[in-house]
Amino acid sequence: MDQPGAGGTHRIGPYTLLGRQRTVGGSDVFAARTDDGLLVTVTVVGPGLAAEPGFRDRFRADVEAARTLSGPFLVPVLDADADAPVPWLATGFTAGLPLRRAVDRHGPLPEPALRVLADSLARALAVLHAAGRVHGGLGPDSVMLTMDGPRVTALGLTGPAGGPAPSPTDDMFDLGSTVLYAASGDEPDTDALPGSLRDVIGGCLYPDPPDRPTAEQLVEYLRRQDLPAPAGCWLPPAVTADMAAATAAVGSASAGAGGRGTVSPPPPVAAGAGVSRRKLLIGLAGGAAVFGGTAAALAFTGDPSPTPGGRAGGPGPTARPAPPPGVRSPASSASPSPTDGPEALVLAGPDAVKAWSGAGKHAPTCLEASGTVVMVVTDTATSFLDAATGKSRFPQLNTVNEYGTTSFKYPTAYADGVFYLLCDTPDQSGLLAAFDAASGKAKWATRMAEVESGGGKPTAMYRSTYVAVAGNTVYVCGTMSLLDGSYSSTSPTTGYIRAFSAATGKGLWRVKGTDINNVLVPPTGSRLLATSAVPARKPGRVQMIDAGRRGARGWKVSVPYGGYYFTTGWPLTCYAAGLFLFAGGDGDTLFAVDAATGSEKWHQRFESKSGDQVRIGAPFAGLDGATVYVPVGSDLAALATADGTPRWVATLDGASETGGANMFNASLRISGKSAQCSTDTVFATDSAKTLWAIDAATGRARWRYSDPGQPDVGFLWTVGGDRVFIASHLTMTAIAARAR
């Protein structure tokens, strides 16, 4: 092939190159997409490096080793060709900015961001070193800044062509140099390091390798300092604006590219430049969203009759499903809907009247509420407030959750007078704790092992995603990263479910497997729903997990292109009135199946009247289960749970312009519960960072709430009884559901 960007074809291997992102060690890094439309990052090895004696053999060995590694701050290696005329490496797409570009354009990072950077890089190196590997080339060009934290890239392209092989202590020196660069720019100055990092980063730069800390020691050092985490987004606003704009340029190229495209770097953005809602969504979606058209005017096509074989999506558990009646085949062209649903109501309402508001000393990281008590978790303590007055109700506890609630994590739950929290204390980490809502006292705390060992060596690392309660059982769900060389880019994530007694915290059972990616725990009953998917738009599936049989697998339903919906994190499914609901078809159809048998009860397809592509978001249900609500682009559609009949459609001003599955989240990084219900009110946030209270019966707005001073990523909020509680920076606010 011609050298990319030199005027020839713009493909390498099976990938179409979209835009040059940066250069690492003489190799060009491009955003690219597969023929199936998925975004990846492709590094094209520079001609000088490729011509070095022994490079291809070393490159091949490094790639094979990198394929076995995975971790929350490592970019996975997907594919490579060491024998091509121009060697190349494909990795998972990362929506962000290289550290060097961020510092060059916007200056050194502030102390909270530097601490996140140091901690994340140390955790990434800890995974590498535990597996007996080293990076060998960590630096400002091989670190990407994303909304979820730094990501280490260039695995498989590291180490010198000659000389001694790099060691873990070399990696630690590189880590220190990278953090120092982020603190001072091109003229290294250790005085630019904040006091909280000066000693340990200085230690990484000691001339004698044995004197340098290990990655694990650096992580522990930062944890023991117990300093506040960044409130809201960990990066400065100018960096996030640049990041979103650059990734939006890649999204535009992906949406408009055919087999060939013009390869060019993304346009520069001035520091402090504003970001449109469209750019923000694309920039923060990490390439997982489908870049489709707006779905502001919806049409419906539904058919209550089940598909042949009584299963949503087809007769067998693993076969590619045939489209049910009324659902177009993914390969067919869009056609106008024969039946229009209710006209969308554009929400408009008065500003909310606050029941109370007050400021604390530390920004909340998690919120959970009952009708009478609000549990407020920060990175320093856990407090309990009176829901009616906002005044402190019980003494503070020393339990903390440093990373807090995000769109992928929800570490709190409430049921039957008890709060549950995934937390740490000054002495222990990885705890599941239960607190009595009547006294604020801890009922029990159980430590969950974060590392699984075998033969004296770590073989797996567990990450807790969220906690949920059903009846007498508490469930902790999450994912595990294998450290035994079993990683494959063609396999789904390995997930797990742990069950504990709600009365005592005693472990009851656990299951894990690649068929568990995220898990829905209904508030009642013993049937859970797990979803799983593999990359490259292969069919995913939903699967019943029988908690009554200690996690035994039950019925399965195949779903085309499930990778768009069943990503790791908060459940992208719903339970209501004995039915499980989930997205299927071509991503535009909601299926309702019997929770016990998996047989389809009804399905409802959504179309845009303009003919644009539609992707529905995660459904959620009212408290009585009679109505299910479905995010569709900028719209929220209310359907009757019994048969899928549309009741109303409301347009949230400021929500996504792409038709993507955004759940109306203010930035896709606030909460997996970005839409919740009280008895007669639906609460939803849009991407303009406005909270709407919507009458569940009519779809009309009761009120709206926004805060001009809220964090860049929006506010945390939760519902308890008939009130909603909002945390914005240091301020807590309560609003009654029917407030005017």
XYZ file of C-alpha atoms in Angstrom:
740
model
C 0.000 0.000 0.000
C 1.035 3.641 -0.305
C 2.274 5.367 2.770
C -0.833 6.795 4.520
C -1.293 10.465 3.919
C 0.954 10.414 0.852
C -1.804 10.588 -1.746
C -2.678 6.910 -2.250
C -5.336 4.634 -0.825
C -6.068 5.290 2.825
C -6.450 1.745 4.083
C -4.060 -0.474 5.946
C -4.889 -4.096 6.584
C -8.663 -4.328 7.130
C -8.984 -0.734 8.363
C -9.955 2.582 6.771
C -7.828 5.419 8.122
C -9.838 8.489 9.156
C -7.424 11.024 10.588
C -3.873 11.275 11.898
C -3.941 11.798 15.663
C -0.278 12.017 16.667
C 3.218 10.591 16.241
C 4.812 8.197 18.742
C 8.479 7.303 18.365
C 8.506 8.032 14.642
C 5.299 6.056 13.991
C 2.044 7.714 12.900
C -1.105 7.057 14.913
C -4.477 7.217 13.119
C -8.111 6.978 14.040
C -9.580 4.242 11.849
C -12.672 2.137 11.424
C -13.425 -1.453 10.528
C -15.649 -2.415 7.643
C -18.351 -2.980 10.288
C -18.084 0.666 11.335
C -16.303 0.255 14.672
C -13.639 2.810 15.590
C -10.102 1.629 16.355
C -6.681 3.244 16.618
C -4.039 2.127 14.106
C -0.326 2.832 14.538
C 1.626 2.718 11.270
C 5.259 1.938 11.985
C 7.662 4.547 10.607
C 9.966 3.428 7.765
C 13.138 4.080 9.771
C 11.990 1.919 12.665
C 10.657 -0.824 10.361
C 14.059 -1.041 8.608
C 16.010 -1.609 11.830
C 17.603 -5.078 12.062
C 15.517 -7.376 14.223
C 12.645 -4.916 14.582
C 9.954 -7.140 13.051
C 10.823 -10.104 15.275
C 10.818 -7.915 18.358
C 7.605 -6.216 17.243
C 5.908 -9.590 16.697
C 6.943 -10.834 20.147
C 5.874 -7.598 21.861
C 2.463 -7.683 20.195
C 1.828 -11.282 21.239
C 2.737 -10.394 24.813
C 0.585 -7.244 24.753
C -2.452 -9.242 23.581
C -2.482 -11.061 26.924
C -2.751 -7.881 28.981
C -5.816 -5.952 30.075
C -6.528 -3.358 32.712
C -8.638 -0.248 33.311
C -5.820 2.105 32.250
C -4.325 0.031 29.429
C -5.478 0.356 25.821
C -5.968 -3.223 24.535
C -4.098 -4.547 21.507
C -6.571 -5.906 18.923
C -4.615 -6.757 15.788
C -1.227 -6.345 14.097
C 0.818 -7.362 11.077
C 4.561 -7.490 11.567
C 5.137 -8.908 8.075
C 3.253 -6.282 6.049
C 5.321 -3.969 3.796
C 4.425 -1.268 6.307
C 3.994 -2.922 9.743
C 0.977 -1.761 11.735
C -0.731 -2.214 15.095
C -4.469 -1.847 15.885
C -5.663 -1.046 19.405
C -8.957 -0.092 21.017
C -10.121 3.403 20.098
C -9.440 6.002 22.772
C -11.424 9.247 22.796
C -9.040 11.776 24.220
C -5.891 13.867 23.798
C -2.234 12.849 24.043
C -0.714 14.223 27.225
C 1.933 16.114 25.253
C -0.664 17.912 23.140
C -2.762 18.793 26.188
C 0.214 20.314 28.040
C 1.606 22.058 24.951
C -1.740 23.725 24.237
C -3.089 24.388 27.700
C -0.143 24.357 30.064
C 0.695 22.169 33.076
C -2.044 20.190 34.788
C -3.302 21.242 38.243
C -2.529 19.200 41.350
C -5.744 17.089 41.410
C -5.208 16.055 37.773
C -1.545 15.277 38.439
C -2.556 12.989 41.271
C -5.031 11.143 39.027
C -2.337 10.864 36.370
C 0.247 9.445 38.760
C -2.195 6.992 40.315
C -3.558 5.756 36.976
C -0.126 5.281 35.417
C 1.028 3.397 38.501
C -2.017 1.125 38.347
C -1.388 0.426 34.657
C 2.247 -0.437 35.318
C 1.228 -2.608 38.263
C -0.793 -4.783 35.867
C 2.124 -5.016 33.438
C 4.679 -5.800 36.109
C 2.443 -8.396 37.797
C 2.287 -10.201 34.452
C 6.070 -10.116 34.120
C 6.018 -7.435 31.414
C 7.329 -3.899 31.129
C 6.253 -0.986 28.964
C 9.669 0.378 28.092
C 8.428 3.552 26.418
C 6.077 5.357 28.773
C 5.993 9.078 28.069
C 3.851 12.092 27.140
C 3.207 10.667 23.647
C 2.110 7.226 24.863
C -0.368 8.534 27.466
C -3.861 9.544 26.353
C -6.044 11.722 28.561
C -9.696 10.661 28.551
C -12.742 11.650 30.582
C -12.376 8.420 32.581
C -8.702 8.950 33.326
C -5.362 8.441 31.574
C -4.809 5.490 29.244
C -1.423 3.931 28.483
C -0.903 3.192 24.781
C 1.943 1.988 22.534
C 1.985 -1.538 23.987
C 3.922 -3.658 21.516
C 5.938 -0.672 20.213
C 8.248 -0.242 23.165
C 11.837 -0.882 24.080
C 15.061 0.013 22.296
C 16.377 -1.827 19.261
C 19.643 -2.536 21.040
C 21.125 -2.388 24.472
C 19.772 -3.943 27.681
C 16.092 -4.779 27.934
C 14.033 -2.281 29.962
C 13.089 -3.197 33.530
C 10.205 -2.303 35.864
C 12.468 0.276 37.528
C 12.980 1.898 34.114
C 9.195 2.108 33.794
C 9.022 3.885 37.148
C 11.637 6.430 36.042
C 9.553 7.036 32.908
C 6.447 7.447 35.067
C 8.207 10.077 37.157
C 9.396 11.896 34.040
C 5.885 11.818 32.561
C 4.257 13.286 35.675
C 7.032 15.877 35.911
C 6.370 16.864 32.295
C 2.648 17.223 33.059
C 3.537 19.491 35.993
C 6.156 21.686 34.315
C 6.089 21.262 30.532
C 9.171 21.057 28.321
C 11.502 22.514 30.975
C 11.524 19.914 33.782
C 11.412 21.523 37.201
C 10.784 19.401 40.277
C 9.729 22.540 42.154
C 6.635 22.556 39.895
C 5.478 19.319 41.509
C 2.856 19.830 44.245
C 3.881 18.946 47.758
C 1.702 15.845 47.792
C 3.701 14.355 44.888
C 7.170 15.848 45.249
C 8.675 13.119 47.405
C 7.259 10.098 45.620
C 7.766 11.391 42.059
C 11.233 12.547 43.049
C 11.800 8.994 44.267
C 10.840 7.651 40.840
C 13.631 9.806 39.391
C 16.406 8.532 41.712
C 19.530 7.633 39.690
C 19.894 4.252 41.386
C 17.098 1.944 40.128
C 16.771 -0.070 43.394
C 15.884 3.137 45.243
C 12.832 3.821 43.098
C 9.374 2.828 44.394
C 7.443 0.032 42.744
C 4.146 0.713 40.996
C 2.249 -0.930 43.854
C 4.078 1.208 46.421
C 3.195 4.366 44.515
C -0.496 3.413 44.441
C -0.454 2.679 48.174
C 1.423 5.928 48.928
C -1.248 8.010 47.203
C -4.069 6.079 48.848
C -2.616 6.606 52.306
C -2.450 10.373 51.789
C -6.264 10.377 51.763
C -6.461 13.703 49.902
C -9.644 14.917 48.168
C -10.275 13.662 44.632
C -11.135 16.190 41.908
C -14.702 17.493 42.162
C -16.432 16.744 38.880
C -14.240 16.278 35.841
C -10.599 15.508 36.634
C -9.296 17.622 33.745
C -9.409 21.425 33.255
C -12.321 22.666 31.076
C -10.025 23.828 28.272
C -8.560 20.327 27.936
C -11.980 18.646 27.892
C -13.180 21.114 25.267
C -10.158 20.362 23.071
C -10.649 16.640 23.660
C -14.320 16.659 22.677
C -13.740 18.752 19.560
C -10.899 16.532 18.353
C -12.941 13.367 18.827
C -15.972 14.945 17.182
C -13.838 15.487 14.089
C -13.108 11.765 14.054
C -16.829 11.037 14.467
C -17.672 13.242 11.482
C -15.125 11.442 9.343
C -16.492 8.084 10.456
C -20.074 9.036 9.707
C -19.305 10.443 6.296
C -16.512 8.166 5.114
C -16.946 5.669 2.370
C -14.291 3.183 1.436
C -11.721 5.977 1.129
C -11.234 9.255 2.930
C -8.925 12.167 3.370
C -6.444 11.658 6.158
C -5.748 14.863 8.021
C -5.166 15.881 11.611
C -8.113 17.244 13.589
C -8.416 21.036 13.572
C -6.894 22.864 16.531
C -9.216 24.356 19.118
C -8.383 27.445 21.092
C -8.099 27.093 24.837
C -11.407 27.700 26.537
C -13.426 27.278 23.357
C -16.995 26.147 23.863
C -18.211 22.700 22.894
C -21.535 22.014 21.217
C -23.854 19.332 22.562
C -23.110 17.146 19.541
C -19.354 17.461 19.987
C -19.629 16.761 23.694
C -21.605 13.571 23.181
C -19.340 12.224 20.469
C -16.231 13.304 22.295
C -17.156 11.508 25.500
C -18.735 8.404 23.999
C -15.342 6.920 23.256
C -16.429 5.764 19.811
C -19.048 3.411 21.220
C -22.017 5.459 20.073
C -23.433 5.040 16.588
C -23.223 8.316 14.716
C -26.764 8.497 13.399
C -29.256 11.262 12.754
C -31.500 13.053 15.190
C -34.691 11.324 16.210
C -36.713 14.336 17.278
C -39.890 13.206 15.513
C -40.690 9.582 16.213
C -42.916 7.077 14.502
C -43.771 3.657 15.911
C -44.276 0.234 14.404
C -45.289 -2.397 16.890
C -46.635 -5.938 16.754
C -47.765 -7.613 19.966
C -47.477 -11.091 18.461
C -44.334 -13.024 19.423
C -41.708 -14.123 16.957
C -41.630 -17.742 15.703
C -40.418 -20.037 18.432
C -41.658 -17.704 21.157
C -38.295 -15.960 21.612
C -37.383 -12.360 20.931
C -35.060 -12.255 17.964
C -35.347 -15.848 16.733
C -35.854 -19.517 17.526
C -32.457 -20.477 18.889
C -30.195 -19.194 21.653
C -27.138 -18.695 19.452
C -28.389 -18.355 15.875
C -28.521 -14.907 14.302
C -32.151 -13.884 14.879
C -34.585 -13.182 12.116
C -36.382 -9.834 12.441
C -39.795 -10.139 14.071
C -42.927 -9.018 12.204
C -42.883 -5.240 11.759
C -39.128 -4.955 12.306
C -37.057 -4.305 9.216
C -33.984 -6.417 8.591
C -30.723 -4.644 9.421
C -29.731 -5.114 5.781
C -32.857 -3.547 4.330
C -33.358 0.152 3.686
C -35.352 2.351 6.007
C -38.997 2.763 5.183
C -41.621 5.153 6.537
C -43.589 3.893 9.494
C -47.175 2.962 8.669
C -48.360 4.062 12.083
C -47.486 7.314 13.791
C -47.427 7.567 17.562
C -48.367 10.566 19.690
C -46.839 13.908 18.765
C -43.841 14.870 20.862
C -44.335 17.456 23.593
C -41.461 19.908 23.807
C -40.809 20.253 27.513
C -41.215 23.684 29.029
C -41.734 24.413 32.680
C -41.036 26.876 35.491
C -37.848 26.859 37.519
C -38.009 24.549 40.500
C -38.642 25.850 44.010
C -36.061 24.454 46.428
C -37.214 22.754 49.598
C -33.810 23.389 51.151
C -30.200 23.972 50.143
C -26.905 23.985 52.014
C -23.151 23.772 51.520
C -20.717 21.218 52.932
C -16.943 21.059 53.204
C -16.380 18.281 50.666
C -17.982 17.548 47.311
C -20.167 14.422 47.345
C -19.034 11.499 45.224
C -22.179 9.370 45.758
C -25.780 9.971 46.829
C -28.527 7.592 47.927
C -31.816 8.452 49.627
C -34.894 7.049 51.278
C -38.017 9.080 51.977
C -36.529 10.323 55.259
C -32.710 10.112 55.063
C -30.080 11.091 52.485
C -26.742 9.255 52.533
C -23.985 11.576 51.281
C -20.616 9.966 50.514
C -17.436 11.986 49.917
C -13.767 11.102 49.652
C -13.390 11.831 53.377
C -16.525 10.513 55.144
C -20.127 9.314 54.900
C -22.896 11.533 56.294
C -26.626 11.169 56.773
C -28.966 14.139 56.316
C -32.598 14.627 57.236
C -34.479 14.493 53.934
C -36.991 17.130 55.067
C -34.534 19.728 56.418
C -31.039 18.911 55.115
C -29.644 18.956 58.650
C -27.215 16.317 59.879
C -29.086 13.401 61.378
C -26.371 11.005 62.574
C -22.619 11.195 63.292
C -20.299 10.862 60.305
C -18.677 7.529 59.473
C -15.143 7.047 58.128
C -16.264 5.106 55.052
C -15.420 6.758 51.731
C -15.797 6.201 48.012
C -13.091 8.119 46.202
C -14.130 7.463 42.602
C -17.856 7.837 43.160
C -20.830 7.525 40.877
C -20.358 7.608 37.114
C -22.338 6.403 34.125
C -20.491 3.089 34.521
C -20.546 2.767 38.298
C -23.239 3.054 40.943
C -21.765 2.038 44.308
C -24.841 2.711 46.497
C -28.253 1.154 47.034
C -31.194 1.433 49.441
C -33.858 -1.108 50.363
C -36.050 -1.870 53.384
C -34.495 0.658 55.748
C -30.858 -0.136 54.918
C -28.249 1.737 52.866
C -25.542 -0.257 51.069
C -22.196 1.148 49.943
C -19.079 -0.058 48.139
C -16.393 1.773 50.069
C -12.987 2.002 51.712
C -11.853 2.970 55.206
C -8.433 4.256 56.304
C -7.479 0.680 57.180
C -9.274 -1.443 54.582
C -10.285 -1.240 50.940
C -12.807 -3.098 48.824
C -15.610 -3.180 51.415
C -19.335 -3.765 51.020
C -21.026 -2.102 54.005
C -24.621 -1.872 55.250
C -25.950 1.048 57.349
C -29.191 1.200 59.297
C -31.221 4.158 57.983
C -32.911 4.581 61.390
C -29.666 4.995 63.362
C -26.902 5.684 60.842
C -24.845 2.878 62.377
C -23.027 0.187 60.427
C -24.822 -3.170 60.518
C -21.975 -5.102 58.919
C -19.060 -4.745 56.528
C -17.613 -7.434 54.282
C -14.257 -7.189 52.546
C -14.256 -8.408 48.963
C -10.907 -9.599 47.619
C -9.783 -7.368 44.759
C -7.039 -9.705 43.552
C -7.352 -13.427 42.965
C -4.135 -15.399 43.346
C -2.979 -18.775 42.204
C 0.362 -20.392 42.941
C 1.446 -17.301 44.828
C 0.966 -14.999 41.842
C -2.001 -12.724 41.044
C -4.173 -14.199 38.298
C -7.137 -11.816 38.223
C -8.154 -8.344 39.376
C -11.790 -7.650 40.302
C -13.514 -4.293 39.727
C -16.863 -3.643 41.382
C -19.301 -1.830 39.098
C -22.399 -1.450 41.236
C -24.432 -2.826 44.128
C -28.130 -3.766 44.034
C -30.642 -5.339 46.411
C -33.509 -7.767 45.864
C -35.359 -9.210 48.827
C -32.919 -10.692 51.341
C -29.934 -10.660 49.000
C -27.377 -7.985 48.115
C -25.606 -8.331 44.783
C -22.283 -6.842 43.747
C -21.631 -6.928 40.015
C -18.552 -6.031 38.040
C -15.771 -7.257 35.805
C -12.515 -9.093 36.241
C -9.257 -8.620 34.366
C -7.355 -11.852 33.848
C -3.590 -11.732 34.333
C -2.887 -15.273 33.161
C -2.465 -14.610 29.450
C -6.020 -15.558 28.471
C -6.990 -12.176 26.970
C -8.431 -12.241 23.448
C -9.673 -9.291 21.413
C -12.471 -11.471 20.011
C -13.910 -12.419 23.402
C -16.376 -10.471 25.536
C -15.530 -9.019 28.907
C -15.438 -11.435 31.827
C -17.995 -10.369 34.407
C -19.082 -11.622 37.788
C -21.989 -11.615 40.241
C -21.476 -11.949 43.988
C -24.418 -12.586 46.294
C -24.428 -11.661 49.996
C -26.927 -12.005 52.812
C -28.658 -8.663 53.380
C -28.969 -9.498 57.089
C -25.362 -10.458 57.858
C -23.180 -9.650 54.834
C -22.121 -13.279 54.585
C -21.186 -14.394 51.088
C -23.759 -16.761 49.592
C -22.518 -17.580 46.094
C -20.695 -16.156 43.111
C -20.583 -16.779 39.384
C -18.325 -15.412 36.692
C -17.866 -15.825 32.979
C -17.577 -14.200 29.588
C -21.351 -14.533 29.221
C -21.827 -11.932 31.967
C -21.073 -8.367 30.900
C -23.557 -6.390 32.956
C -26.361 -7.540 35.182
C -29.866 -6.286 35.925
C -31.134 -7.012 39.452
C -34.918 -6.470 39.681
C -36.171 -5.142 43.030
C -38.137 -8.365 43.588
C -37.915 -11.990 42.563
C -34.992 -14.342 42.043
C -34.377 -13.893 38.321
C -31.541 -11.644 37.188
C -30.715 -10.663 33.616
C -27.163 -10.700 32.272
C -26.084 -9.320 28.915
C -22.954 -10.076 26.934
C -21.444 -9.218 23.601
C -18.250 -9.588 21.609
C -16.505 -6.969 19.474
C -16.957 -6.381 15.741
C -20.753 -6.153 15.858
C -21.210 -9.881 16.331
C -24.481 -10.956 17.941
C -24.724 -10.493 21.671
C -27.291 -12.040 23.969
C -29.388 -11.568 27.050
C -29.525 -14.399 29.552
C -31.517 -15.141 32.669
C -29.514 -15.880 35.819
C -31.456 -17.874 38.409
C -30.503 -16.544 41.841
C -32.708 -19.195 43.446
C -30.320 -21.792 42.045
C -27.145 -19.979 43.127
C -26.588 -18.225 39.830
C -27.426 -21.056 37.445
C -27.861 -19.968 33.822
C -31.374 -19.962 32.408
C -32.876 -19.088 29.023
C -30.894 -17.139 26.432
C -31.914 -14.756 23.634
C -29.570 -13.720 20.819
C -29.446 -10.036 19.876
C -27.832 -8.699 16.667
C -25.081 -6.141 17.100
C -25.345 -6.355 20.855
C -21.972 -4.695 21.336
C -23.570 -1.282 20.993
C -25.772 -1.849 24.016
C -24.224 -4.388 26.323
C -21.091 -2.575 27.358
C -19.618 -2.946 30.809
C -21.356 -0.944 33.497
C -24.775 -0.042 34.756
C -27.472 -2.355 33.293
C -28.753 -1.388 29.865
C -31.923 -3.386 30.404
C -35.113 -3.007 32.406
C -37.597 -5.032 34.473
C -41.303 -4.238 34.846
C -44.360 -6.299 35.770
C -42.719 -9.678 35.221
C -41.055 -8.670 31.958
C -37.453 -8.041 30.991
C -37.002 -5.314 28.373
C -33.983 -4.666 26.165
C -32.894 -3.169 22.848
C -32.680 -5.449 19.815
C -33.342 -5.602 16.109
C -31.026 -3.042 14.544
C -30.831 -1.079 17.787
C -34.166 0.606 17.100
C -36.521 -1.942 18.678
C -37.554 -2.529 22.276
C -38.337 -6.157 23.114
C -40.349 -7.312 26.138
C -39.956 -10.959 27.174
C -41.343 -13.048 29.999
C -38.796 -13.058 32.829
C -39.416 -16.717 33.605
C -39.337 -18.193 30.106
C -37.756 -15.655 27.764
C -40.728 -15.834 25.401
C -41.524 -12.567 23.667
C -44.655 -10.699 24.750
C -44.350 -7.704 22.452
C -41.892 -5.451 20.671
C -42.006 -1.826 19.623
C -39.891 -0.366 16.859
C -38.954 3.320 16.738
C -38.378 5.314 13.575
C -37.540 8.903 12.857
C -40.084 10.543 10.578
C -37.155 12.067 8.721
C -35.818 8.594 7.968
C -32.671 9.083 10.055
C -31.140 6.211 11.945
C -32.531 5.618 15.449
C -30.751 4.050 18.409
C -32.671 3.637 21.628
C -31.090 4.006 25.045
C -31.554 2.068 28.270
C -35.232 1.669 29.228
C -36.440 2.253 32.795
C -39.755 1.642 34.534
C -42.139 3.502 36.829
C -42.393 2.340 40.422
C -45.662 0.482 39.807
C -44.277 -1.235 36.699
C -47.233 -0.190 34.549
C -45.180 2.133 32.324
C -41.762 1.773 30.757
C -39.809 4.808 29.526
C -37.409 4.660 26.577
C -34.786 7.293 25.635
C -34.703 7.765 21.845
C -32.335 10.515 20.748
C -33.695 13.748 22.205
C -37.028 12.125 23.068
C -38.400 10.199 26.014
C -41.199 7.808 25.029
C -43.633 6.337 27.580
C -45.070 2.909 26.719
C -47.640 0.701 28.426
C -45.750 -2.233 29.920
C -48.571 -4.646 29.144
C -48.438 -4.323 25.341
C -45.990 -1.572 24.340
C -48.689 0.931 23.354
C -47.224 4.477 23.213
C -48.687 6.822 25.839
C -46.715 10.016 25.254
C -43.448 11.344 23.863
C -41.548 14.284 25.385
C -38.582 16.095 23.848
C -35.878 17.100 26.306
C -34.334 20.347 25.201
C -30.589 19.935 25.157
C -30.466 16.161 24.825
C -28.430 14.308 22.200
C -28.504 15.441 18.609
C -27.187 12.155 17.236
C -30.008 9.722 17.960
C -27.552 7.804 20.141
C -28.192 5.914 23.340
C -27.377 8.798 25.663
C -29.950 8.244 28.412
C -30.237 12.053 28.595
C -27.070 12.106 30.634
C -25.566 15.538 31.193
C -22.201 14.304 29.928
C -22.382 10.488 29.828
C -20.306 10.556 32.989
C -22.752 11.394 35.763
C -24.750 8.366 36.756
C -26.148 5.113 35.525
C -29.391 6.404 37.013
C -29.711 9.505 34.856
C -33.446 8.842 34.740
C -35.460 7.827 37.821
C -39.062 7.842 39.016
C -41.053 8.692 42.103
C -44.685 7.659 42.539
C -46.071 9.961 39.839
C -43.062 11.825 38.449
C -40.294 10.977 35.990
C -36.957 12.707 36.512
C -34.416 12.950 33.697
C -31.299 14.991 32.977
C -30.444 16.215 29.501
C -27.044 17.013 28.042
C -27.619 20.718 28.672
C -27.261 19.739 32.353
C -30.895 20.436 33.174
C -32.966 18.203 35.446
C -36.591 17.843 34.376
C -39.523 16.686 36.512
C -42.133 15.202 34.166
C -45.724 14.287 35.029
C -45.820 10.509 34.543
C -49.448 10.595 33.373
C -49.211 13.355 30.744
C -45.542 13.755 29.775
C -45.648 17.480 30.588
C -42.973 19.174 32.651
C -43.718 20.064 36.275
C -40.466 22.030 36.668
C -36.878 22.298 35.555
C -33.675 22.751 37.545
C -30.287 23.995 36.419
C -27.322 25.520 38.198
C -24.983 27.850 36.259
C -22.233 27.107 38.756
C -22.429 23.338 38.570
C -19.351 21.244 37.745
C -18.322 20.898 34.135
C -19.662 17.338 34.030
C -22.988 18.239 35.643
C -24.424 17.303 39.005
C -25.086 14.131 40.968
C -28.669 13.460 41.944
C -30.962 10.793 43.324
C -34.607 10.313 44.250
C -35.922 9.412 47.689
C -39.666 9.271 48.336
C -41.213 12.307 46.631
C -38.063 14.427 46.643
C -35.021 14.674 44.426
C -31.644 15.471 45.988
C -28.920 17.219 43.986
C -25.197 17.652 44.673
C -23.469 20.432 42.722
C -19.887 21.111 43.831
C -20.223 21.568 47.622
C -23.945 22.413 47.554
C -26.762 19.993 48.379
C -30.298 20.865 47.267
C -33.664 19.167 47.767
C -36.730 19.700 45.554
C -40.178 18.202 46.017
C -41.537 16.266 43.038
C -44.532 18.600 42.748
C -42.620 21.788 43.535
C -43.553 24.857 41.479
